[in-house]
Amino acid sequence: MKKLILLLCLCGIQSLWSQEKYTLNSSNSFVSYKAKHFLHAWEGTNNNVKGLLTKKGAGFNQMALVMTVTDFNSKNSSRDANASEVLEVLSFPKITFTASEISQENDSLNISGTLSFHGVEISKTIAAKLEEQDNELSLSGTFKLNLTEFDIKLPSFMLKKMEENIQVSYLFKFRAL
């Protein structure tokens, strides 16, 4: 029995070693959003995203991303302060995405997982374009996000609320560990 347990442990360790691990290069990566109100549009960018990606064999099998809501910068401190209040950053400071399935066809990925924002978790599939160079992987793409899915009370101006859908764009540069 002890030999069986030892063998299983060694197989598990070997499995971990056989994975290629990549860490997100935060200085070259970002997540940005574009939001609209009938009077104007604005965008904000987060340049402080953290993440890990693993590849086993020919395919990717895990990805995890985390960012702090207050790291989004719209280049308007008043708007950012209001967004912090609306998004209740003291109660919900982080946004996370954990991939449970990653499928690849040529240079396209479909990344399915759990997006956690404002205390709500939803299942989300995100399409990404993959570029591989040397020991670096780049994932990029855009998707729409409905803020009301996360129980966010949309702010209003002149009796009109902002649009509930925002467009999210991202560029993730991963480097091999």
Tab-separated table of C-alpha atoms in Angstrom:
chain	number	residue	atom	x	y	z
A	1	MET	CA	0.000	0.000	0.000
A	2	LYS	CA	2.835	2.407	0.879
A	3	LYS	CA	4.494	1.667	-2.456
A	4	LEU	CA	1.246	2.434	-4.280
A	5	ILE	CA	0.874	5.777	-2.487
A	6	LEU	CA	4.512	6.627	-3.217
A	7	LEU	CA	4.029	5.745	-6.888
A	8	LEU	CA	0.894	7.912	-7.132
A	9	CYS	CA	2.705	10.831	-5.469
A	10	LEU	CA	5.632	10.507	-7.868
A	11	CYS	CA	3.257	10.425	-10.846
A	12	GLY	CA	1.525	13.545	-9.530
A	13	ILE	CA	4.835	15.355	-9.102
A	14	GLN	CA	5.925	14.279	-12.585
A	15	SER	CA	2.651	15.647	-13.932
A	16	LEU	CA	3.377	19.017	-12.318
A	17	TRP	CA	6.897	19.062	-13.757
A	18	SER	CA	5.659	18.255	-17.249
A	19	GLN	CA	3.620	21.459	-17.383
A	20	GLU	CA	5.066	24.606	-18.898
A	21	LYS	CA	4.344	27.575	-16.649
A	22	TYR	CA	4.002	31.179	-17.758
A	23	THR	CA	3.663	34.302	-15.648
A	24	LEU	CA	2.025	37.514	-16.795
A	25	ASN	CA	4.427	40.328	-17.605
A	26	SER	CA	2.421	43.122	-15.950
A	27	SER	CA	4.527	45.913	-17.418
A	28	ASN	CA	3.474	44.938	-20.968
A	29	SER	CA	-0.109	43.791	-20.262
A	30	PHE	CA	-3.379	45.617	-19.709
A	31	VAL	CA	-7.158	45.386	-19.419
A	32	SER	CA	-9.204	48.362	-20.588
A	33	TYR	CA	-12.888	49.177	-20.804
A	34	LYS	CA	-15.016	51.544	-22.876
A	35	ALA	CA	-18.254	52.805	-21.360
A	36	LYS	CA	-20.953	55.115	-22.712
A	37	HIS	CA	-23.589	57.558	-21.607
A	38	PHE	CA	-25.758	59.380	-24.121
A	39	LEU	CA	-23.696	62.548	-23.546
A	40	HIS	CA	-20.196	61.095	-23.677
A	41	ALA	CA	-18.000	58.012	-23.757
A	42	TRP	CA	-14.908	57.216	-21.694
A	43	GLU	CA	-12.410	54.487	-21.124
A	44	GLY	CA	-10.150	53.282	-18.372
A	45	THR	CA	-7.095	51.065	-18.301
A	46	ASN	CA	-5.562	48.769	-15.702
A	47	ASN	CA	-1.827	48.218	-16.215
A	48	ASN	CA	-1.377	46.168	-13.057
A	49	VAL	CA	-2.852	42.769	-13.940
A	50	LYS	CA	-1.358	39.626	-12.386
A	51	GLY	CA	-1.700	36.151	-13.855
A	52	LEU	CA	-0.476	32.629	-14.505
A	53	LEU	CA	-0.948	30.279	-17.454
A	54	THR	CA	-0.004	26.616	-17.753
A	55	LYS	CA	0.470	24.491	-20.826
A	56	LYS	CA	0.490	20.718	-20.788
A	57	GLY	CA	1.594	18.970	-23.939
A	58	ALA	CA	0.218	20.766	-26.973
A	59	GLY	CA	-2.599	22.574	-25.157
A	60	PHE	CA	-3.202	25.141	-22.471
A	61	ASN	CA	-4.965	23.813	-19.414
A	62	GLN	CA	-5.139	26.540	-16.733
A	63	MET	CA	-5.171	30.312	-16.443
A	64	ALA	CA	-5.801	32.647	-13.532
A	65	LEU	CA	-5.924	36.453	-13.583
A	66	VAL	CA	-6.416	39.001	-10.823
A	67	MET	CA	-6.591	42.793	-10.820
A	68	THR	CA	-7.563	45.509	-8.365
A	69	VAL	CA	-10.551	47.677	-9.309
A	70	THR	CA	-8.852	50.877	-8.109
A	71	ASP	CA	-5.990	50.309	-10.575
A	72	PHE	CA	-8.282	51.279	-13.474
A	73	ASN	CA	-7.421	54.806	-14.607
A	74	SER	CA	-9.778	56.836	-16.803
A	75	LYS	CA	-7.520	59.934	-16.670
A	76	ASN	CA	-10.229	61.713	-14.674
A	77	SER	CA	-9.745	61.400	-10.911
A	78	SER	CA	-13.302	62.546	-10.154
A	79	ARG	CA	-14.772	59.869	-12.433
A	80	ASP	CA	-12.440	57.234	-10.933
A	81	ALA	CA	-13.493	58.209	-7.394
A	82	ASN	CA	-17.163	57.974	-8.403
A	83	ALA	CA	-16.536	54.584	-10.036
A	84	SER	CA	-14.889	53.365	-6.817
A	85	GLU	CA	-18.022	54.345	-4.914
A	86	VAL	CA	-20.428	52.768	-7.444
A	87	LEU	CA	-18.360	49.563	-7.578
A	88	GLU	CA	-18.083	49.426	-3.774
A	89	VAL	CA	-14.341	48.793	-3.893
A	90	LEU	CA	-14.012	48.615	-0.111
A	91	SER	CA	-16.252	45.538	-0.138
A	92	PHE	CA	-15.230	44.163	-3.557
A	93	PRO	CA	-11.650	45.284	-4.304
A	94	LYS	CA	-10.640	42.625	-6.851
A	95	ILE	CA	-11.685	41.194	-10.207
A	96	THR	CA	-10.621	37.607	-10.909
A	97	PHE	CA	-10.910	35.230	-13.826
A	98	THR	CA	-10.112	31.536	-13.449
A	99	ALA	CA	-10.176	29.394	-16.582
A	100	SER	CA	-11.619	25.904	-16.312
A	101	GLU	CA	-11.274	24.998	-20.009
A	102	ILE	CA	-9.058	26.334	-22.772
A	103	SER	CA	-9.527	25.119	-26.336
A	104	GLN	CA	-7.271	26.043	-29.234
A	105	GLU	CA	-7.703	26.090	-32.989
A	106	ASN	CA	-4.641	27.436	-34.810
A	107	ASP	CA	-3.968	30.891	-33.328
A	108	SER	CA	-7.396	31.237	-31.677
A	109	LEU	CA	-8.269	30.300	-28.109
A	110	ASN	CA	-11.649	29.961	-26.416
A	111	ILE	CA	-11.113	30.440	-22.703
A	112	SER	CA	-14.024	29.382	-20.484
A	113	GLY	CA	-14.075	30.035	-16.789
A	114	THR	CA	-15.422	31.985	-13.854
A	115	LEU	CA	-15.344	35.780	-13.759
A	116	SER	CA	-15.724	37.242	-10.279
A	117	PHE	CA	-16.571	40.947	-10.006
A	118	HIS	CA	-18.501	42.969	-7.424
A	119	GLY	CA	-19.150	39.854	-5.334
A	120	VAL	CA	-20.834	37.980	-8.198
A	121	GLU	CA	-19.426	35.028	-10.140
A	122	ILE	CA	-20.531	34.285	-13.698
A	123	SER	CA	-19.433	31.747	-16.286
A	124	LYS	CA	-17.762	33.497	-19.199
A	125	THR	CA	-16.128	32.346	-22.426
A	126	ILE	CA	-13.608	34.734	-23.912
A	127	ALA	CA	-12.076	34.495	-27.377
A	128	ALA	CA	-8.386	35.298	-27.659
A	129	LYS	CA	-5.849	35.626	-30.432
A	130	LEU	CA	-2.632	33.774	-29.599
A	131	GLU	CA	0.836	34.803	-30.720
A	132	GLU	CA	3.914	32.813	-29.686
A	133	GLN	CA	7.456	34.167	-29.919
A	134	ASP	CA	10.471	32.657	-28.200
A	135	ASN	CA	9.465	32.206	-24.544
A	136	GLU	CA	6.598	34.712	-24.697
A	137	LEU	CA	2.890	34.198	-25.363
A	138	SER	CA	0.543	37.066	-26.220
A	139	LEU	CA	-3.217	36.773	-25.766
A	140	SER	CA	-5.418	39.601	-27.020
A	141	GLY	CA	-9.077	40.238	-27.662
A	142	THR	CA	-12.258	42.085	-26.810
A	143	PHE	CA	-15.599	41.130	-25.316
A	144	LYS	CA	-18.735	42.773	-23.970
A	145	LEU	CA	-19.642	42.737	-20.311
A	146	ASN	CA	-23.085	43.547	-18.914
A	147	LEU	CA	-22.570	45.384	-15.617
A	148	THR	CA	-26.070	44.590	-14.359
A	149	GLU	CA	-25.140	40.872	-14.329
A	150	PHE	CA	-22.882	41.792	-11.402
A	151	ASP	CA	-25.602	43.617	-9.440
A	152	ILE	CA	-23.989	46.980	-10.144
A	153	LYS	CA	-26.341	49.950	-9.842
A	154	LEU	CA	-25.604	51.991	-12.945
A	155	PRO	CA	-24.896	55.673	-12.297
A	156	SER	CA	-27.059	58.269	-13.995
A	157	PHE	CA	-26.527	61.800	-15.228
A	158	MET	CA	-29.334	64.116	-16.331
A	159	LEU	CA	-31.873	61.427	-15.388
A	160	LYS	CA	-30.344	58.948	-17.854
A	161	LYS	CA	-28.286	55.927	-16.794
A	162	MET	CA	-25.061	54.916	-18.481
A	163	GLU	CA	-25.256	51.984	-20.897
A	164	GLU	CA	-25.190	48.642	-19.098
A	165	ASN	CA	-22.790	47.004	-21.580
A	166	ILE	CA	-19.136	47.937	-21.631
A	167	GLN	CA	-16.507	46.764	-24.086
A	168	VAL	CA	-13.455	45.161	-22.518
A	169	SER	CA	-10.149	44.876	-24.389
A	170	TYR	CA	-7.054	43.106	-23.179
A	171	LEU	CA	-3.489	42.251	-24.018
A	172	PHE	CA	-1.755	39.660	-21.857
A	173	LYS	CA	1.949	38.995	-22.379
A	174	PHE	CA	3.033	35.814	-20.624
A	175	ARG	CA	6.662	34.739	-20.306
A	176	ALA	CA	7.964	31.275	-19.515
A	177	LEU	CA	9.119	30.619	-15.975
